[in-house]
Amino acid sequence: MRASSRQALEQGKAVLAQQTGVAAHSFYDWADDLFVLSDLVQGSTRIALALTDPARNHQDRAGLLAALADNLSEVAVTTVQTALSAAPSSQELPTVIESLGEYAVQCGAQIEGKAIEIADEIFALERFVRANQQVRSALSDRNRDSKYRVRLLKELFGSSLSRPATTLAVRAVSAVSRDGKLENSVSLTGNLRHMRRDLAAAGDALVATVQVATPLADAQAERLRDILSRRYQKNIHLQVSVEPSVLGGMKVRVGSQIFDGSLATIIQETKQKLAG
């Protein structure tokens, strides 16, 4: 993301952060409105170009946005108008607005004190999608209309997910499109992983994804959490999945770093050494 677009995102976040004394559901409502605007900009290159046209002054561009979003909340519109003042690029404007919607969800989760809980909901969904190829293929099929895929998601998981988790899951599915207008939207599981990490950060924690062959005992989990906390100097939230293919040991991922002490990898590396 270019410097101007990063600045636009930060200025939009500042508007949301200034909204104090409001309930979590208000932030979730604003997130819904921001996602409507994101869809609007993604769906029309002409609108994106008009909103970022350097030949127009900011007041003109802000007025155009207000006219396009006359049925949306004042906070959502003001948030994007403020972001536009930093002159983001037309190509990156959808990503800026989408990120502001996700940030609004994170703010609501913080108010409820449920950021970690919602991150775990997203993690459980990600694990299920990874483990079920048919579901993953159906929800990620770029040849199917996103509305169909969103409807399928809600039919499968709607009743088991909280409102903010459902909102983010819908956006993760919608972002998998042939147009690819959202930056860093590579895959459904990648989108979900990004969202749960940001939620954990909103809950003042760093996520460590752990794969083990058998469930971790409480003492093992606490020791691993302590080791990682000292290494990264942050609160660590473990998201553990049982994967029989690991065979033994564990595989830990923190951000982009992977610590692979799984028996399966050790066996594979030994075979390669013997063969070489």
mmCIF file of C-alpha atoms in Angstrom:
data_model
loop_
_atom_site.group_PDB
_atom_site.id
_atom_site.type_symbol
_atom_site.label_atom_id
_atom_site.label_comp_id
_atom_site.label_asym_id
_atom_site.label_seq_id
_atom_site.Cartn_x
_atom_site.Cartn_y
_atom_site.Cartn_z
ATOM 1 C CA MET A 1 0.000 0.000 0.000
ATOM 2 C CA ARG A 2 1.328 3.430 -0.944
ATOM 3 C CA ALA A 3 2.161 6.042 1.678
ATOM 4 C CA SER A 4 -0.875 8.164 0.804
ATOM 5 C CA SER A 5 -3.196 5.170 1.143
ATOM 6 C CA ARG A 6 -1.622 4.158 4.465
ATOM 7 C CA GLN A 7 -2.138 7.712 5.702
ATOM 8 C CA ALA A 8 -5.754 7.602 4.499
ATOM 9 C CA LEU A 9 -6.308 4.399 6.476
ATOM 10 C CA GLU A 10 -4.796 5.869 9.651
ATOM 11 C CA GLN A 11 -6.858 9.060 9.351
ATOM 12 C CA GLY A 12 -10.036 7.029 8.904
ATOM 13 C CA LYS A 13 -9.152 4.881 11.920
ATOM 14 C CA ALA A 14 -8.662 8.040 13.989
ATOM 15 C CA VAL A 15 -12.268 9.076 13.307
ATOM 16 C CA LEU A 16 -13.544 5.691 14.536
ATOM 17 C CA ALA A 17 -11.245 5.739 17.574
ATOM 18 C CA GLN A 18 -12.723 9.106 18.591
ATOM 19 C CA GLN A 19 -16.210 7.597 18.911
ATOM 20 C CA THR A 20 -16.429 7.122 22.673
ATOM 21 C CA GLY A 21 -19.295 6.215 24.960
ATOM 22 C CA VAL A 22 -21.103 4.136 22.345
ATOM 23 C CA ALA A 23 -22.173 0.494 22.414
ATOM 24 C CA ALA A 24 -20.436 -2.257 20.468
ATOM 25 C CA HIS A 25 -23.419 -2.711 18.146
ATOM 26 C CA SER A 26 -22.947 0.853 16.888
ATOM 27 C CA PHE A 27 -19.464 -0.040 15.678
ATOM 28 C CA TYR A 28 -20.861 -3.181 14.045
ATOM 29 C CA ASP A 29 -23.498 -1.041 12.306
ATOM 30 C CA TRP A 30 -20.813 1.370 11.082
ATOM 31 C CA ALA A 31 -18.780 -1.582 9.853
ATOM 32 C CA ASP A 32 -21.758 -2.761 7.792
ATOM 33 C CA ASP A 33 -22.029 0.711 6.241
ATOM 34 C CA LEU A 34 -18.313 0.844 5.488
ATOM 35 C CA PHE A 35 -18.525 -2.516 3.757
ATOM 36 C CA VAL A 36 -21.422 -1.193 1.652
ATOM 37 C CA LEU A 37 -19.142 1.659 0.562
ATOM 38 C CA SER A 38 -16.312 -0.777 -0.099
ATOM 39 C CA ASP A 39 -18.580 -2.844 -2.352
ATOM 40 C CA LEU A 40 -19.731 0.327 -4.110
ATOM 41 C CA VAL A 41 -16.165 1.385 -4.906
ATOM 42 C CA GLN A 42 -15.107 -2.131 -5.904
ATOM 43 C CA GLY A 43 -18.071 -2.361 -8.251
ATOM 44 C CA SER A 44 -17.393 0.871 -10.120
ATOM 45 C CA THR A 45 -13.993 2.022 -11.357
ATOM 46 C CA ARG A 46 -15.611 5.326 -12.372
ATOM 47 C CA ILE A 47 -16.710 6.025 -8.794
ATOM 48 C CA ALA A 48 -13.274 5.106 -7.421
ATOM 49 C CA LEU A 49 -11.606 7.431 -9.921
ATOM 50 C CA ALA A 50 -14.033 10.274 -9.177
ATOM 51 C CA LEU A 51 -13.499 9.974 -5.421
ATOM 52 C CA THR A 52 -9.719 10.096 -5.806
ATOM 53 C CA ASP A 53 -9.472 12.532 -8.739
ATOM 54 C CA PRO A 54 -6.660 15.001 -7.893
ATOM 55 C CA ALA A 55 -8.310 17.574 -10.158
ATOM 56 C CA ARG A 56 -11.248 17.772 -7.712
ATOM 57 C CA ASN A 57 -10.809 19.506 -4.381
ATOM 58 C CA HIS A 58 -11.483 17.578 -1.206
ATOM 59 C CA GLN A 59 -14.797 19.312 -0.557
ATOM 60 C CA ASP A 60 -16.048 18.261 -3.984
ATOM 61 C CA ARG A 61 -14.974 14.641 -3.473
ATOM 62 C CA ALA A 62 -16.456 14.557 0.035
ATOM 63 C CA GLY A 63 -19.726 15.933 -1.344
ATOM 64 C CA LEU A 64 -19.806 13.245 -4.032
ATOM 65 C CA LEU A 65 -19.352 10.560 -1.391
ATOM 66 C CA ALA A 66 -22.142 12.037 0.735
ATOM 67 C CA ALA A 67 -24.464 11.993 -2.277
ATOM 68 C CA LEU A 68 -23.644 8.361 -3.017
ATOM 69 C CA ALA A 69 -24.116 7.314 0.609
ATOM 70 C CA ASP A 70 -27.083 9.421 1.684
ATOM 71 C CA ASN A 71 -28.757 6.449 3.420
ATOM 72 C CA LEU A 72 -25.682 5.433 5.429
ATOM 73 C CA SER A 73 -24.589 6.523 8.899
ATOM 74 C CA GLU A 74 -22.872 9.868 9.393
ATOM 75 C CA VAL A 75 -19.923 8.238 11.174
ATOM 76 C CA ALA A 76 -19.221 5.837 8.300
ATOM 77 C CA VAL A 77 -19.433 8.622 5.723
ATOM 78 C CA THR A 78 -17.257 10.977 7.796
ATOM 79 C CA THR A 79 -14.696 8.213 8.280
ATOM 80 C CA VAL A 80 -14.289 7.733 4.533
ATOM 81 C CA GLN A 81 -14.436 11.462 3.793
ATOM 82 C CA THR A 82 -11.554 11.960 6.215
ATOM 83 C CA ALA A 83 -9.616 9.144 4.574
ATOM 84 C CA LEU A 84 -10.150 10.765 1.167
ATOM 85 C CA SER A 85 -8.381 13.902 2.374
ATOM 86 C CA ALA A 86 -5.099 11.959 2.280
ATOM 87 C CA ALA A 87 -5.599 11.299 -1.457
ATOM 88 C CA PRO A 88 -5.403 7.492 -1.598
ATOM 89 C CA SER A 89 -4.986 5.926 -5.028
ATOM 90 C CA SER A 90 -8.117 4.765 -6.845
ATOM 91 C CA GLN A 91 -6.733 1.222 -6.999
ATOM 92 C CA GLU A 92 -6.174 1.094 -3.241
ATOM 93 C CA LEU A 93 -9.315 2.929 -2.131
ATOM 94 C CA PRO A 94 -11.350 -0.332 -1.868
ATOM 95 C CA THR A 95 -8.671 -1.832 0.397
ATOM 96 C CA VAL A 96 -8.626 1.305 2.564
ATOM 97 C CA ILE A 97 -12.399 1.268 3.072
ATOM 98 C CA GLU A 98 -12.498 -2.507 3.595
ATOM 99 C CA SER A 99 -9.785 -2.204 6.237
ATOM 100 C CA LEU A 100 -11.746 0.547 7.982
ATOM 101 C CA GLY A 101 -14.757 -1.778 8.127
ATOM 102 C CA GLU A 102 -12.633 -4.484 9.723
ATOM 103 C CA TYR A 103 -11.227 -1.948 12.172
ATOM 104 C CA ALA A 104 -14.759 -0.936 13.178
ATOM 105 C CA VAL A 105 -15.499 -4.596 13.981
ATOM 106 C CA GLN A 106 -12.314 -4.756 16.075
ATOM 107 C CA CYS A 107 -13.372 -1.619 17.983
ATOM 108 C CA GLY A 108 -16.747 -3.173 18.753
ATOM 109 C CA ALA A 109 -15.068 -6.387 19.892
ATOM 110 C CA GLN A 110 -12.807 -4.381 22.215
ATOM 111 C CA ILE A 111 -15.787 -2.646 23.785
ATOM 112 C CA GLU A 112 -17.433 -6.016 24.451
ATOM 113 C CA GLY A 113 -14.150 -7.453 25.717
ATOM 114 C CA LYS A 114 -14.565 -10.298 23.235
ATOM 115 C CA ALA A 115 -11.777 -9.740 20.707
ATOM 116 C CA ILE A 116 -10.025 -12.997 21.637
ATOM 117 C CA GLU A 117 -13.301 -14.917 21.733
ATOM 118 C CA ILE A 118 -14.228 -13.718 18.246
ATOM 119 C CA ALA A 119 -10.711 -14.511 17.002
ATOM 120 C CA ASP A 120 -11.250 -18.068 18.230
ATOM 121 C CA GLU A 121 -14.550 -18.258 16.329
ATOM 122 C CA ILE A 122 -12.736 -17.255 13.144
ATOM 123 C CA PHE A 123 -9.992 -19.793 13.898
ATOM 124 C CA ALA A 124 -12.533 -22.582 14.328
ATOM 125 C CA LEU A 125 -14.117 -21.629 11.004
ATOM 126 C CA GLU A 126 -10.710 -21.540 9.310
ATOM 127 C CA ARG A 127 -9.878 -25.014 10.650
ATOM 128 C CA PHE A 128 -13.194 -26.413 9.429
ATOM 129 C CA VAL A 129 -12.727 -24.908 5.972
ATOM 130 C CA ARG A 130 -9.176 -26.258 5.740
ATOM 131 C CA ALA A 131 -10.298 -29.737 6.756
ATOM 132 C CA ASN A 132 -13.255 -29.931 4.348
ATOM 133 C CA GLN A 133 -12.204 -29.609 0.736
ATOM 134 C CA GLN A 134 -15.740 -29.543 -0.676
ATOM 135 C CA VAL A 135 -16.750 -26.676 1.598
ATOM 136 C CA ARG A 136 -13.511 -24.831 0.891
ATOM 137 C CA SER A 137 -13.968 -25.217 -2.863
ATOM 138 C CA ALA A 138 -17.608 -24.090 -2.768
ATOM 139 C CA LEU A 139 -16.883 -20.991 -0.673
ATOM 140 C CA SER A 140 -13.802 -20.076 -2.727
ATOM 141 C CA ASP A 141 -15.153 -20.742 -6.212
ATOM 142 C CA ARG A 142 -14.417 -17.547 -8.152
ATOM 143 C CA ASN A 143 -16.742 -18.698 -10.946
ATOM 144 C CA ARG A 144 -19.741 -18.505 -8.618
ATOM 145 C CA ASP A 145 -21.390 -15.234 -7.700
ATOM 146 C CA SER A 146 -20.271 -13.968 -4.289
ATOM 147 C CA LYS A 147 -23.910 -13.683 -3.175
ATOM 148 C CA TYR A 148 -24.329 -17.436 -3.659
ATOM 149 C CA ARG A 149 -21.161 -18.152 -1.669
ATOM 150 C CA VAL A 150 -22.214 -15.802 1.133
ATOM 151 C CA ARG A 151 -25.640 -17.454 1.291
ATOM 152 C CA LEU A 152 -23.962 -20.865 1.518
ATOM 153 C CA LEU A 153 -21.707 -19.612 4.328
ATOM 154 C CA LYS A 154 -24.697 -18.384 6.332
ATOM 155 C CA GLU A 155 -26.592 -21.633 5.767
ATOM 156 C CA LEU A 156 -23.626 -23.652 7.028
ATOM 157 C CA PHE A 157 -22.413 -21.490 9.904
ATOM 158 C CA GLY A 158 -24.790 -18.561 10.447
ATOM 159 C CA SER A 159 -26.415 -19.883 13.614
ATOM 160 C CA SER A 160 -23.104 -20.869 15.235
ATOM 161 C CA LEU A 161 -21.236 -17.582 14.774
ATOM 162 C CA SER A 162 -21.636 -14.282 16.612
ATOM 163 C CA ARG A 163 -22.626 -11.176 14.658
ATOM 164 C CA PRO A 164 -19.069 -9.786 14.358
ATOM 165 C CA ALA A 165 -17.642 -13.193 13.415
ATOM 166 C CA THR A 166 -20.338 -13.623 10.763
ATOM 167 C CA THR A 167 -19.641 -10.132 9.405
ATOM 168 C CA LEU A 168 -15.923 -10.863 9.016
ATOM 169 C CA ALA A 169 -16.526 -14.329 7.583
ATOM 170 C CA VAL A 170 -18.841 -12.862 4.952
ATOM 171 C CA ARG A 171 -16.176 -10.335 3.987
ATOM 172 C CA ALA A 172 -13.530 -13.070 3.799
ATOM 173 C CA VAL A 173 -15.722 -15.030 1.378
ATOM 174 C CA SER A 174 -16.696 -11.950 -0.659
ATOM 175 C CA ALA A 175 -13.065 -10.879 -1.020
ATOM 176 C CA VAL A 176 -12.251 -14.049 -2.974
ATOM 177 C CA SER A 177 -13.209 -12.754 -6.396
ATOM 178 C CA ARG A 178 -11.944 -12.847 -9.940
ATOM 179 C CA ASP A 179 -11.422 -9.074 -9.935
ATOM 180 C CA GLY A 180 -8.948 -9.157 -7.052
ATOM 181 C CA LYS A 181 -9.490 -5.493 -6.132
ATOM 182 C CA LEU A 182 -8.590 -5.967 -2.458
ATOM 183 C CA GLU A 183 -4.902 -5.959 -1.621
ATOM 184 C CA ASN A 184 -3.550 -9.091 0.127
ATOM 185 C CA SER A 185 -6.744 -11.052 -0.524
ATOM 186 C CA VAL A 186 -5.175 -14.287 -1.739
ATOM 187 C CA SER A 187 -7.455 -17.029 -0.444
ATOM 188 C CA LEU A 188 -10.374 -17.634 1.905
ATOM 189 C CA THR A 189 -8.224 -19.257 4.585
ATOM 190 C CA GLY A 190 -5.610 -16.521 4.181
ATOM 191 C CA ASN A 191 -8.282 -13.858 4.685
ATOM 192 C CA LEU A 192 -9.572 -15.607 7.807
ATOM 193 C CA ARG A 193 -6.050 -15.961 9.199
ATOM 194 C CA HIS A 194 -5.395 -12.243 8.689
ATOM 195 C CA MET A 195 -8.670 -11.351 10.427
ATOM 196 C CA ARG A 196 -8.124 -13.516 13.501
ATOM 197 C CA ARG A 197 -4.618 -12.142 13.987
ATOM 198 C CA ASP A 198 -5.873 -8.562 13.846
ATOM 199 C CA LEU A 199 -8.638 -9.406 16.328
ATOM 200 C CA ALA A 200 -6.109 -10.925 18.721
ATOM 201 C CA ALA A 201 -3.982 -7.794 18.405
ATOM 202 C CA ALA A 202 -7.069 -5.741 19.262
ATOM 203 C CA GLY A 203 -7.343 -7.927 22.363
ATOM 204 C CA ASP A 204 -3.706 -7.051 23.195
ATOM 205 C CA ALA A 205 -2.348 -10.477 22.260
ATOM 206 C CA LEU A 206 -0.166 -12.094 19.629
ATOM 207 C CA VAL A 207 -1.550 -15.284 18.078
ATOM 208 C CA ALA A 208 0.514 -18.458 18.031
ATOM 209 C CA THR A 209 -1.036 -21.180 15.873
ATOM 210 C CA VAL A 210 -0.016 -24.599 17.160
ATOM 211 C CA GLN A 211 -0.417 -27.938 15.365
ATOM 212 C CA VAL A 212 -0.053 -31.061 17.474
ATOM 213 C CA ALA A 213 -0.813 -34.767 17.049
ATOM 214 C CA THR A 214 -2.656 -34.991 20.380
ATOM 215 C CA PRO A 215 -4.230 -32.269 22.576
ATOM 216 C CA LEU A 216 -1.836 -30.223 24.693
ATOM 217 C CA ALA A 217 -2.047 -30.672 28.452
ATOM 218 C CA ASP A 218 -2.708 -27.472 30.395
ATOM 219 C CA ALA A 219 0.854 -27.486 31.762
ATOM 220 C CA GLN A 220 2.299 -27.874 28.250
ATOM 221 C CA ALA A 221 0.184 -25.041 26.911
ATOM 222 C CA GLU A 222 1.177 -22.769 29.795
ATOM 223 C CA ARG A 223 4.878 -23.536 29.318
ATOM 224 C CA LEU A 224 4.675 -22.874 25.571
ATOM 225 C CA ARG A 225 2.776 -19.632 26.187
ATOM 226 C CA ASP A 226 5.437 -18.533 28.695
ATOM 227 C CA ILE A 227 8.314 -19.325 26.310
ATOM 228 C CA LEU A 228 6.711 -17.397 23.453
ATOM 229 C CA SER A 229 5.744 -14.474 25.699
ATOM 230 C CA ARG A 230 9.355 -14.066 26.783
ATOM 231 C CA ARG A 231 10.596 -14.356 23.208
ATOM 232 C CA TYR A 232 8.187 -11.799 21.723
ATOM 233 C CA GLN A 233 7.623 -9.635 24.822
ATOM 234 C CA LYS A 234 3.861 -9.788 24.257
ATOM 235 C CA ASN A 235 0.820 -11.580 25.586
ATOM 236 C CA ILE A 236 0.438 -14.813 23.623
ATOM 237 C CA HIS A 237 -2.871 -16.393 22.691
ATOM 238 C CA LEU A 238 -2.572 -20.033 21.598
ATOM 239 C CA GLN A 239 -4.857 -21.369 18.896
ATOM 240 C CA VAL A 240 -4.309 -25.116 18.911
ATOM 241 C CA SER A 241 -5.397 -27.609 16.266
ATOM 242 C CA VAL A 242 -5.006 -31.386 16.507
ATOM 243 C CA GLU A 243 -3.529 -32.724 13.266
ATOM 244 C CA PRO A 244 -2.766 -36.484 13.252
ATOM 245 C CA SER A 245 -0.420 -35.946 10.290
ATOM 246 C CA VAL A 246 1.993 -34.157 12.653
ATOM 247 C CA LEU A 247 2.665 -37.620 14.236
ATOM 248 C CA GLY A 248 4.413 -36.107 17.277
ATOM 249 C CA GLY A 249 6.050 -32.932 18.541
ATOM 250 C CA MET A 250 4.493 -29.672 17.399
ATOM 251 C CA LYS A 251 4.515 -27.006 14.703
ATOM 252 C CA VAL A 252 4.170 -23.400 15.865
ATOM 253 C CA ARG A 253 3.479 -20.377 13.695
ATOM 254 C CA VAL A 254 3.741 -16.821 15.021
ATOM 255 C CA GLY A 255 3.143 -14.246 12.306
ATOM 256 C CA SER A 256 5.417 -15.180 9.422
ATOM 257 C CA GLN A 257 7.766 -17.244 11.602
ATOM 258 C CA ILE A 258 7.356 -21.023 11.717
ATOM 259 C CA PHE A 259 8.988 -23.288 14.292
ATOM 260 C CA ASP A 260 8.662 -26.843 13.034
ATOM 261 C CA GLY A 261 9.495 -29.523 15.592
ATOM 262 C CA SER A 262 6.959 -32.010 14.295
ATOM 263 C CA LEU A 263 7.927 -35.661 14.037
ATOM 264 C CA ALA A 264 6.579 -35.765 10.490
ATOM 265 C CA THR A 265 9.049 -33.075 9.389
ATOM 266 C CA ILE A 266 11.939 -34.701 11.240
ATOM 267 C CA ILE A 267 11.212 -38.018 9.483
ATOM 268 C CA GLN A 268 10.978 -36.286 6.087
ATOM 269 C CA GLU A 269 14.248 -34.424 6.622
ATOM 270 C CA THR A 270 15.965 -37.656 7.714
ATOM 271 C CA LYS A 271 14.744 -39.444 4.573
ATOM 272 C CA GLN A 272 16.090 -36.620 2.403
ATOM 273 C CA LYS A 273 19.499 -36.792 4.093
ATOM 274 C CA LEU A 274 19.674 -40.557 3.643
ATOM 275 C CA ALA A 275 18.648 -40.245 -0.002
ATOM 276 C CA GLY A 276 21.103 -37.451 -0.690
#
